[in-house]
């Protein structure tokens, strides 16, 4: 059987409240009972002392020695006098438990207090009969360390019992009123909580029907209001996601188009040197070696284009490796400081061909986790680009430093610079900046694409900042991982 949240909340509140008030009433009853017992106990102690004093005063006034005989002889008078003084009935018994105040009334030895007093001890019992509550106190009367009789005192506690009962009834009434108040409050509160849930449930039906523009009239400034707002946001997000999914076909077509462009570029780049090689090879085959100058020129072109083709194939393979998730890097602790210095020293010879000096400023202990060979490939590629595009008789600055918890590597040249509209395309495979001179021909435009992939595999970032006629700065950032 299905129960609503409101029903479950009301049931839970009712059960918890009922158990709480039951425990409270039980505790109140026990406390009242203990208080009554303590009051009676104190009264009986005081009554025992008072009765002893009145008994002694009686014999002093009579100037009679207290003995078994005098106690029995004066029993009726003693009972009357002491009863008057105490305001409650006093009865005397002999040492065997016989009523000597009213001889016709036999002793009721079933009363625990009387039975206990006959054994030489003081005791009292609380007796409940119909609507009355009586407490009887019995204690032995001694003379010369001998028990000469029993004195029994009775006191009516009916009024106190009624007062206690009235107090208990008031507590019960108060508990019932509070319970009803809590129940009604719970009913109102549960309805206030569940009404928004019902509205949200109806909204889910609206969502399932394909309507994502929800009008939920929940304006409370609490969690339910926040839930409603987030529910509407979720519906809008779903709508946005559906729109994105609907645009996936176009995105897929675009990806296919880019893939086709990539392969077209590869085909074009490979076709050019192959055409040259095949052309000269065919001519050399047809003409033989009769024309020595043409033979030298042809073989030179064949070798040059073969080398360019070889470099291009290697770059394509490297790009494939760099972007593939299946190729694993040999990651270890690498200190970039000596690696940067070593690479700069190796590239100086190439820079001298164009009067370009390589100057480095590198801090010590630039330590990170990475593949040493791949990181060196990155540095070589960046310095090589700076040489290709740098001005003759200029300086290439290589800087390595700590920046907070990051390692920063910069390669700065003094070349012609790159127009800002081309910078975002520099990391695309086979992309070349139009109308910009390059010192060495044969580049396939894959270097920066490979660099970007390697840097990202190391958790780093690459940024290019360039100004026309002022030079270009390439900045790499890696998270530092110093030795423990």
Short mmCIF file of C-alpha atoms in Angstrom, two decimals:
data_model
loop_
_atom_site.label_atom_id
_atom_site.label_comp_id
_atom_site.label_asym_id
_atom_site.label_seq_id
_atom_site.Cartn_x
_atom_site.Cartn_y
_atom_site.Cartn_z
CA UNK A 1 0.00 0.00 0.00
CA UNK A 2 1.39 3.39 -1.03
CA UNK A 3 1.53 6.09 1.63
CA UNK A 4 2.19 9.75 0.93
CA UNK A 5 5.13 11.64 2.41
CA UNK A 6 2.68 13.78 4.38
CA UNK A 7 1.16 10.68 5.99
CA UNK A 8 4.60 9.31 6.84
CA UNK A 9 5.68 12.64 8.35
CA UNK A 10 2.50 12.87 10.46
CA UNK A 11 2.89 9.27 11.59
CA UNK A 12 6.54 9.83 12.51
CA UNK A 13 5.78 13.07 14.40
CA UNK A 14 2.87 11.40 16.22
CA UNK A 15 4.89 8.36 17.25
CA UNK A 16 7.86 10.41 18.42
CA UNK A 17 5.61 12.87 20.31
CA UNK A 18 3.56 10.07 21.88
CA UNK A 19 6.66 8.25 23.07
CA UNK A 20 8.15 11.51 24.36
CA UNK A 21 5.03 12.52 26.32
CA UNK A 22 4.55 8.97 27.63
CA UNK A 23 8.08 9.02 28.96
CA UNK A 24 7.48 12.50 30.40
CA UNK A 25 4.24 11.44 32.14
CA UNK A 26 5.85 8.29 33.50
CA UNK A 27 8.76 10.33 34.82
CA UNK A 28 6.37 12.87 36.37
CA UNK A 29 4.37 10.07 38.01
CA UNK A 30 7.52 8.50 39.44
CA UNK A 31 8.77 11.87 40.71
CA UNK A 32 5.43 12.61 42.41
CA UNK A 33 5.39 9.17 43.95
CA UNK A 34 8.92 9.63 45.26
CA UNK A 35 8.05 13.09 46.63
CA UNK A 36 5.00 11.69 48.42
CA UNK A 37 7.06 8.87 49.85
CA UNK A 38 9.71 11.30 51.08
CA UNK A 39 7.07 13.55 52.67
CA UNK A 40 5.42 10.61 54.43
CA UNK A 41 8.79 9.27 55.53
CA UNK A 42 9.79 12.61 57.07
CA UNK A 43 6.36 12.94 58.68
CA UNK A 44 6.66 9.51 60.25
CA UNK A 45 10.11 10.29 61.64
CA UNK A 46 8.81 13.52 63.16
CA UNK A 47 5.67 11.77 64.40
CA UNK A 48 7.75 9.10 66.16
CA UNK A 49 9.77 11.78 67.95
CA UNK A 50 6.65 13.74 68.86
CA UNK A 51 4.82 10.66 70.13
CA UNK A 52 7.79 9.72 72.33
CA UNK A 53 7.83 13.23 73.79
CA UNK A 54 4.04 13.30 74.42
CA UNK A 55 4.22 9.87 76.11
CA UNK A 56 7.04 10.95 78.40
CA UNK A 57 5.27 14.24 79.19
CA UNK A 58 2.10 12.32 80.08
CA UNK A 59 3.85 10.20 82.71
CA UNK A 60 5.80 13.19 84.02
CA UNK A 61 2.57 15.14 84.49
CA UNK A 62 0.97 12.12 86.17
CA UNK A 63 4.12 11.70 88.22
CA UNK A 64 3.92 8.02 87.49
CA UNK A 65 6.69 5.69 86.55
CA UNK A 66 6.27 4.24 83.07
CA UNK A 67 5.90 0.47 83.33
CA UNK A 68 3.97 -2.32 81.71
CA UNK A 69 1.25 -2.01 84.35
CA UNK A 70 0.95 1.75 84.23
CA UNK A 71 1.04 1.69 80.44
CA UNK A 72 -1.82 -0.78 80.34
CA UNK A 73 -3.80 1.01 83.07
CA UNK A 74 -3.51 4.45 81.48
CA UNK A 75 -3.82 3.18 77.90
CA UNK A 76 -7.22 4.72 77.20
CA UNK A 77 -6.31 8.10 78.72
CA UNK A 78 -2.95 8.10 76.98
CA UNK A 79 -4.62 7.37 73.64
CA UNK A 80 -7.20 10.14 74.12
CA UNK A 81 -4.66 12.76 75.26
CA UNK A 82 -2.05 11.97 72.59
CA UNK A 83 -4.69 11.68 69.86
CA UNK A 84 -5.92 15.15 70.79
CA UNK A 85 -2.41 16.55 70.76
CA UNK A 86 -1.46 14.86 67.46
CA UNK A 87 -4.78 15.52 65.75
CA UNK A 88 -4.94 11.90 64.62
CA UNK A 89 -5.91 8.59 66.13
CA UNK A 90 -3.45 6.85 68.44
CA UNK A 91 -3.96 3.23 69.55
CA UNK A 92 -2.02 1.32 72.21
CA UNK A 93 -1.24 -2.37 72.26
CA UNK A 94 0.44 -4.59 74.81
CA UNK A 95 3.64 -6.44 74.10
CA UNK A 96 1.70 -9.33 72.58
CA UNK A 97 -0.23 -7.11 70.15
CA UNK A 98 -3.52 -6.95 72.06
CA UNK A 99 -5.46 -3.72 71.68
CA UNK A 100 -5.54 -2.26 75.20
CA UNK A 101 -7.16 1.02 74.14
CA UNK A 102 -10.30 -0.62 72.86
CA UNK A 103 -10.29 -4.17 74.19
CA UNK A 104 -13.14 -5.18 71.92
CA UNK A 105 -11.01 -4.48 68.85
CA UNK A 106 -8.65 -7.32 68.22
CA UNK A 107 -5.20 -6.64 66.92
CA UNK A 108 -4.73 -7.10 63.22
CA UNK A 109 -1.40 -8.80 63.09
CA UNK A 110 -1.54 -8.86 59.30
CA UNK A 111 -0.57 -5.18 59.26
CA UNK A 112 3.10 -5.12 58.46
CA UNK A 113 3.84 -2.11 60.62
CA UNK A 114 2.29 -3.76 63.72
CA UNK A 115 4.00 -7.07 63.05
CA UNK A 116 7.32 -5.28 62.63
CA UNK A 117 6.81 -3.28 65.86
CA UNK A 118 6.16 -6.54 67.78
CA UNK A 119 9.65 -7.55 66.68
CA UNK A 120 11.07 -4.44 68.33
CA UNK A 121 11.39 -2.20 65.25
CA UNK A 122 9.66 0.93 64.02
CA UNK A 123 7.65 0.66 60.80
CA UNK A 124 4.87 2.32 58.87
CA UNK A 125 2.54 1.21 56.08
CA UNK A 126 0.58 3.13 53.45
CA UNK A 127 -2.95 1.83 53.04
CA UNK A 128 -5.19 2.67 50.10
CA UNK A 129 -8.87 1.94 50.63
CA UNK A 130 -11.51 3.25 48.24
CA UNK A 131 -10.77 6.99 48.04
CA UNK A 132 -8.82 7.25 51.28
CA UNK A 133 -5.10 7.02 51.89
CA UNK A 134 -4.09 6.17 55.48
CA UNK A 135 -0.59 5.82 56.88
CA UNK A 136 -0.10 3.85 60.11
CA UNK A 137 3.05 4.12 62.19
CA UNK A 138 3.84 1.47 64.80
CA UNK A 139 6.78 1.42 67.19
CA UNK A 140 7.65 -0.37 70.45
CA UNK A 141 7.38 1.54 73.75
CA UNK A 142 10.27 0.68 76.06
CA UNK A 143 10.90 1.13 79.79
CA UNK A 144 14.18 0.07 81.34
CA UNK A 145 15.15 -1.47 77.99
CA UNK A 146 12.08 -3.70 78.04
CA UNK A 147 9.18 -3.49 75.60
CA UNK A 148 6.07 -2.65 77.61
CA UNK A 149 3.72 -2.15 74.62
CA UNK A 150 3.14 -0.83 71.11
CA UNK A 151 1.95 2.61 70.13
CA UNK A 152 0.24 2.88 66.76
CA UNK A 153 -0.39 6.22 65.07
CA UNK A 154 -2.68 6.73 62.06
CA UNK A 155 -2.68 9.77 59.79
CA UNK A 156 -4.97 10.57 56.86
CA UNK A 157 -3.14 11.58 53.65
CA UNK A 158 -6.22 11.57 51.45
CA UNK A 159 -6.09 15.32 50.74
CA UNK A 160 -2.44 15.18 49.81
CA UNK A 161 -3.15 12.20 47.54
CA UNK A 162 -6.00 14.11 45.90
CA UNK A 163 -3.73 17.12 45.37
CA UNK A 164 -1.11 14.88 43.79
CA UNK A 165 -3.73 13.27 41.58
CA UNK A 166 -5.03 16.68 40.51
CA UNK A 167 -1.50 17.75 39.68
CA UNK A 168 -0.97 14.54 37.72
CA UNK A 169 -4.25 15.06 35.85
CA UNK A 170 -3.22 18.63 34.99
CA UNK A 171 0.04 17.35 33.59
CA UNK A 172 -1.85 14.75 31.51
CA UNK A 173 -4.25 17.43 30.25
CA UNK A 174 -1.35 19.72 29.46
CA UNK A 175 0.41 16.88 27.61
CA UNK A 176 -2.71 16.12 25.57
CA UNK A 177 -3.11 19.80 24.63
CA UNK A 178 0.56 20.03 23.64
CA UNK A 179 0.25 16.77 21.68
CA UNK A 180 -2.74 18.13 19.77
CA UNK A 181 -0.92 21.41 19.15
CA UNK A 182 2.13 19.54 17.82
CA UNK A 183 -0.11 17.30 15.70
CA UNK A 184 -1.88 20.27 14.11
CA UNK A 185 1.42 22.09 13.60
CA UNK A 186 2.89 18.95 12.01
CA UNK A 187 -0.15 18.69 9.75
CA UNK A 188 0.26 22.28 8.58
CA UNK A 189 4.04 21.98 8.25
CA UNK A 190 3.91 18.65 6.40
CA UNK A 191 1.32 20.06 4.01
CA UNK A 192 3.53 23.11 3.42
CA UNK A 193 6.50 20.85 2.71
CA UNK A 194 4.71 18.31 0.54
CA UNK A 195 2.75 20.80 -1.57
CA UNK A 196 5.93 21.97 -3.36
CA UNK A 197 6.91 18.31 -3.82
CA UNK A 198 3.56 17.66 -5.50
CA UNK A 199 4.15 20.65 -7.76
CA UNK A 200 7.63 19.36 -8.61
CA UNK A 201 6.13 15.94 -9.36
CA UNK A 202 3.73 17.54 -11.81
CA UNK A 203 6.69 19.37 -13.33
CA UNK A 204 8.48 16.07 -13.94
CA UNK A 205 5.44 14.93 -15.90
CA UNK A 206 5.75 18.15 -17.90
CA UNK A 207 9.41 17.37 -18.52
CA UNK A 208 8.65 13.84 -19.64
CA UNK A 209 6.20 15.33 -22.16
CA UNK A 210 9.06 17.37 -23.65
CA UNK A 211 8.13 20.77 -22.24
CA UNK A 212 11.24 22.23 -20.63
CA UNK A 213 9.90 25.72 -19.91
CA UNK A 214 8.60 25.20 -16.38
CA UNK A 215 6.44 27.62 -14.40
CA UNK A 216 6.78 26.48 -10.79
CA UNK A 217 5.04 28.88 -8.42
CA UNK A 218 7.15 28.08 -5.36
CA UNK A 219 8.46 31.33 -3.91
CA UNK A 220 9.48 30.18 -0.43
CA UNK A 221 12.87 31.36 0.81
CA UNK A 222 13.94 27.96 2.14
CA UNK A 223 15.36 24.70 0.84
CA UNK A 224 12.19 23.91 -1.10
CA UNK A 225 12.39 27.25 -2.89
CA UNK A 226 16.03 26.59 -3.66
CA UNK A 227 15.15 23.09 -4.89
CA UNK A 228 12.47 24.53 -7.19
CA UNK A 229 14.93 27.05 -8.64
CA UNK A 230 17.54 24.36 -9.20
CA UNK A 231 14.91 22.11 -10.74
CA UNK A 232 14.08 24.85 -13.23
CA UNK A 233 17.79 25.34 -13.89
CA UNK A 234 18.15 21.60 -14.42
CA UNK A 235 15.29 21.69 -16.94
CA UNK A 236 17.03 24.53 -18.79
CA UNK A 237 20.31 22.61 -18.70
CA UNK A 238 18.57 19.55 -20.13
CA UNK A 239 17.13 21.75 -22.84
CA UNK A 240 20.58 23.14 -23.57
CA UNK A 241 22.06 19.64 -23.64
CA UNK A 242 19.39 18.49 -26.06
CA UNK A 243 20.19 21.47 -28.26
CA UNK A 244 23.86 20.53 -28.06
CA UNK A 245 23.04 16.94 -28.98
CA UNK A 246 20.99 18.18 -31.89
CA UNK A 247 24.04 20.13 -33.05
CA UNK A 248 26.31 17.09 -32.72
CA UNK A 249 25.64 16.13 -36.33
CA UNK A 250 27.07 19.42 -37.49
CA UNK A 251 29.97 19.05 -35.07
CA UNK A 252 30.59 15.52 -36.37
CA UNK A 253 30.51 16.78 -39.93
CA UNK A 254 32.94 19.51 -38.93
CA UNK A 255 35.25 16.93 -37.33
CA UNK A 256 35.06 14.81 -40.44
CA UNK A 257 35.81 17.88 -42.50
CA UNK A 258 38.85 18.70 -40.34
CA UNK A 259 39.99 15.11 -40.59
CA UNK A 260 39.64 15.27 -44.37
CA UNK A 261 41.56 18.56 -44.40
CA UNK A 262 44.33 16.97 -42.36
CA UNK A 263 44.66 14.06 -44.73
CA UNK A 264 44.41 16.37 -47.74
CA UNK A 265 47.26 18.41 -46.27
CA UNK A 266 49.28 15.26 -45.63
CA UNK A 267 48.61 14.12 -49.18
CA UNK A 268 49.57 17.52 -50.59
CA UNK A 269 52.73 17.78 -48.50
CA UNK A 270 53.83 14.29 -49.48
CA UNK A 271 52.82 14.71 -53.10
CA UNK A 272 55.07 17.75 -53.68
CA UNK A 273 58.44 16.10 -52.89
CA UNK A 274 57.33 12.83 -54.47
CA UNK A 275 56.45 14.65 -57.69
CA UNK A 276 59.87 16.31 -57.76
CA UNK A 277 61.64 13.04 -57.04
CA UNK A 278 59.67 11.13 -59.70
CA UNK A 279 60.10 13.92 -62.26
CA UNK A 280 63.87 14.13 -61.99
CA UNK A 281 64.20 10.36 -61.74
CA UNK A 282 62.22 9.90 -64.99
CA UNK A 283 64.30 12.52 -66.83
CA UNK A 284 67.55 10.98 -65.59
CA UNK A 285 66.35 7.57 -66.71
CA UNK A 286 65.39 8.84 -70.16
CA UNK A 287 68.52 10.98 -70.80
CA UNK A 288 71.06 8.86 -68.98
CA UNK A 289 74.18 10.61 -67.77
CA UNK A 290 75.07 12.54 -70.95
CA UNK A 291 74.32 15.94 -69.40
CA UNK A 292 76.59 16.07 -66.35
CA UNK A 293 75.26 19.43 -65.08
CA UNK A 294 71.63 18.25 -65.29
CA UNK A 295 72.61 14.99 -63.61
CA UNK A 296 74.19 16.83 -60.67
CA UNK A 297 71.20 19.14 -60.39
CA UNK A 298 68.69 16.28 -60.58
CA UNK A 299 70.40 14.09 -58.03
CA UNK A 300 70.74 17.10 -55.71
CA UNK A 301 66.98 17.76 -55.94
CA UNK A 302 66.19 14.09 -55.42
CA UNK A 303 68.36 13.94 -52.29
CA UNK A 304 66.98 17.23 -50.95
CA UNK A 305 63.34 16.28 -51.52
CA UNK A 306 63.94 12.77 -50.13
CA UNK A 307 65.34 14.31 -46.96
CA UNK A 308 62.38 16.69 -46.75
CA UNK A 309 60.01 13.76 -47.29
CA UNK A 310 61.81 11.77 -44.62
CA UNK A 311 61.59 14.66 -42.12
CA UNK A 312 57.92 15.13 -42.92
CA UNK A 313 57.12 11.46 -42.33
CA UNK A 314 59.05 11.54 -39.05
CA UNK A 315 57.12 14.65 -37.96
CA UNK A 316 53.79 13.00 -38.81
CA UNK A 317 54.79 9.92 -36.81
CA UNK A 318 55.87 12.11 -33.89
CA UNK A 319 52.60 14.03 -33.99
CA UNK A 320 50.68 10.76 -33.99
CA UNK A 321 52.68 9.54 -31.00
CA UNK A 322 52.32 12.83 -29.13
CA UNK A 323 48.54 12.95 -29.53
CA UNK A 324 47.90 9.23 -28.95
CA UNK A 325 46.79 8.01 -25.52
CA UNK A 326 48.27 4.59 -26.23
CA UNK A 327 51.87 5.87 -26.25
CA UNK A 328 53.29 5.83 -22.72
CA UNK A 329 55.86 8.34 -21.55
CA UNK A 330 58.80 7.37 -19.34
CA UNK A 331 58.01 9.66 -16.42
CA UNK A 332 60.72 10.41 -13.83
CA UNK A 333 62.14 13.25 -11.79
CA UNK A 334 63.69 15.66 -14.28
CA UNK A 335 65.77 18.73 -13.47
CA UNK A 336 65.08 21.14 -16.33
CA UNK A 337 67.95 23.45 -15.38
CA UNK A 338 70.84 21.40 -16.86
CA UNK A 339 68.59 20.13 -19.67
CA UNK A 340 67.85 23.71 -20.83
CA UNK A 341 71.51 24.75 -20.62
CA UNK A 342 72.66 21.63 -22.48
CA UNK A 343 70.11 22.12 -25.27
CA UNK A 344 71.00 25.81 -25.66
CA UNK A 345 74.68 24.91 -25.99
CA UNK A 346 73.83 22.28 -28.65
CA UNK A 347 71.72 24.76 -30.67
CA UNK A 348 74.36 27.54 -30.59
CA UNK A 349 76.16 26.10 -33.63
CA UNK A 350 73.02 26.34 -35.76
CA UNK A 351 72.39 29.89 -34.55
CA UNK A 352 75.93 30.99 -35.50
CA UNK A 353 75.16 30.24 -39.17
CA UNK A 354 72.83 33.28 -39.08
CA UNK A 355 74.70 35.40 -36.57
CA UNK A 356 72.14 34.56 -33.88
CA UNK A 357 73.35 34.23 -30.31
CA UNK A 358 71.53 32.12 -27.73
CA UNK A 359 71.61 33.55 -24.22
CA UNK A 360 70.07 31.71 -21.29
CA UNK A 361 69.22 32.67 -17.71
CA UNK A 362 68.12 29.57 -15.83
CA UNK A 363 67.49 29.14 -12.10
CA UNK A 364 68.66 25.95 -10.40
CA UNK A 365 66.48 23.03 -9.32
CA UNK A 366 63.65 23.42 -11.84
CA UNK A 367 62.39 19.93 -10.98
CA UNK A 368 59.28 18.23 -12.33
CA UNK A 369 58.00 14.76 -13.19
CA UNK A 370 58.31 14.16 -16.93
CA UNK A 371 59.85 12.37 -19.88
CA UNK A 372 63.34 13.81 -20.27
CA UNK A 373 63.66 13.05 -23.99
CA UNK A 374 60.25 14.52 -24.81
CA UNK A 375 60.99 17.67 -22.80
CA UNK A 376 64.27 18.09 -24.64
CA UNK A 377 62.41 17.69 -27.94
CA UNK A 378 60.14 20.56 -26.87
CA UNK A 379 63.07 22.85 -26.04
CA UNK A 380 64.86 22.00 -29.34
CA UNK A 381 61.71 22.69 -31.34
CA UNK A 382 61.12 26.10 -29.69
CA UNK A 383 64.73 27.24 -30.11
CA UNK A 384 64.77 25.93 -33.70
CA UNK A 385 61.63 27.97 -34.52
CA UNK A 386 63.22 31.05 -32.92
CA UNK A 387 66.27 30.60 -35.17
CA UNK A 388 64.13 30.11 -38.28
CA UNK A 389 62.04 33.22 -37.72
CA UNK A 390 64.57 35.40 -35.84
CA UNK A 391 66.42 38.29 -37.41
CA UNK A 392 70.05 37.92 -38.50
CA UNK A 393 72.58 39.06 -35.89
CA UNK A 394 69.96 38.99 -33.12
CA UNK A 395 69.70 37.35 -29.69
CA UNK A 396 67.45 34.53 -28.55
CA UNK A 397 66.83 34.62 -24.83
CA UNK A 398 65.90 31.42 -22.96
CA UNK A 399 64.68 31.92 -19.38
CA UNK A 400 63.82 29.29 -16.77
CA UNK A 401 62.49 30.29 -13.36
CA UNK A 402 60.22 29.45 -10.44
CA UNK A 403 56.89 31.28 -10.36
CA UNK A 404 55.16 30.34 -7.12
CA UNK A 405 54.61 26.59 -7.33
CA UNK A 406 55.06 26.64 -11.12
CA UNK A 407 58.08 26.31 -13.39
CA UNK A 408 58.16 28.81 -16.25
CA UNK A 409 60.22 28.40 -19.42
CA UNK A 410 60.36 31.25 -21.96
CA UNK A 411 61.96 31.36 -25.41
CA UNK A 412 62.09 34.95 -26.73
CA UNK A 413 63.32 35.89 -30.22
CA UNK A 414 63.82 39.21 -32.04
CA UNK A 415 62.07 38.24 -35.26
CA UNK A 416 59.40 39.92 -37.33
CA UNK A 417 56.65 38.86 -34.98
CA UNK A 418 53.30 37.26 -35.73
CA UNK A 419 50.04 39.16 -36.41
CA UNK A 420 47.53 38.49 -33.63
CA UNK A 421 44.90 37.02 -35.99
CA UNK A 422 47.22 34.09 -36.79
CA UNK A 423 48.32 33.16 -33.26
CA UNK A 424 45.27 31.00 -32.41
CA UNK A 425 45.93 28.78 -35.47
CA UNK A 426 49.62 28.17 -34.81
CA UNK A 427 49.01 24.84 -33.03
CA UNK A 428 47.02 23.33 -35.91
CA UNK A 429 48.88 20.67 -37.92
CA UNK A 430 50.32 21.87 -41.27
CA UNK A 431 49.42 25.49 -40.52
CA UNK A 432 51.79 28.07 -41.93
CA UNK A 433 51.52 31.82 -41.49
CA UNK A 434 50.91 33.33 -44.92
CA UNK A 435 53.36 35.84 -46.37
CA UNK A 436 55.97 35.44 -43.66
CA UNK A 437 59.52 34.64 -44.52
CA UNK A 438 61.17 31.56 -43.06
CA UNK A 439 64.89 31.03 -43.03
CA UNK A 440 64.83 27.28 -43.73
CA UNK A 441 62.46 25.67 -46.22
CA UNK A 442 60.91 22.24 -45.84
CA UNK A 443 58.94 22.67 -42.64
CA UNK A 444 55.62 20.80 -42.65
CA UNK A 445 54.08 23.00 -39.95
CA UNK A 446 53.86 20.21 -37.34
CA UNK A 447 56.39 21.41 -34.77
CA UNK A 448 54.13 23.51 -32.54
CA UNK A 449 51.34 20.90 -32.71
CA UNK A 450 53.80 18.30 -31.40
CA UNK A 451 55.08 20.71 -28.73
CA UNK A 452 51.57 21.52 -27.51
CA UNK A 453 50.64 17.84 -27.22
CA UNK A 454 53.81 16.96 -25.27
CA UNK A 455 53.38 19.93 -22.92
CA UNK A 456 49.75 19.00 -22.20
CA UNK A 457 50.76 15.37 -21.55
CA UNK A 458 53.00 16.81 -18.80
CA UNK A 459 50.10 18.78 -17.32
CA UNK A 460 51.53 22.06 -18.59
CA UNK A 461 50.33 24.96 -20.71
CA UNK A 462 51.80 26.87 -23.66
CA UNK A 463 51.19 30.52 -24.52
CA UNK A 464 52.45 32.66 -27.42
CA UNK A 465 52.75 36.42 -27.16
CA UNK A 466 53.96 38.24 -30.25
CA UNK A 467 54.13 41.77 -31.62
CA UNK A 468 54.85 42.63 -35.22
CA UNK A 469 58.47 43.87 -35.67
CA UNK A 470 59.16 43.28 -31.97
CA UNK A 471 59.57 39.52 -31.73
CA UNK A 472 57.80 36.52 -30.24
CA UNK A 473 57.72 35.03 -26.76
CA UNK A 474 56.72 31.39 -26.19
CA UNK A 475 55.94 30.61 -22.55
CA UNK A 476 55.64 27.13 -21.04
CA UNK A 477 54.29 26.54 -17.52
CA UNK A 478 54.62 23.29 -15.53
CA UNK A 479 53.68 22.34 -12.00
CA UNK A 480 56.80 22.08 -9.89
CA UNK A 481 57.58 18.76 -8.19
CA UNK A 482 60.70 19.29 -6.05
CA UNK A 483 62.66 16.41 -4.55
CA UNK A 484 61.35 15.26 -1.13
#
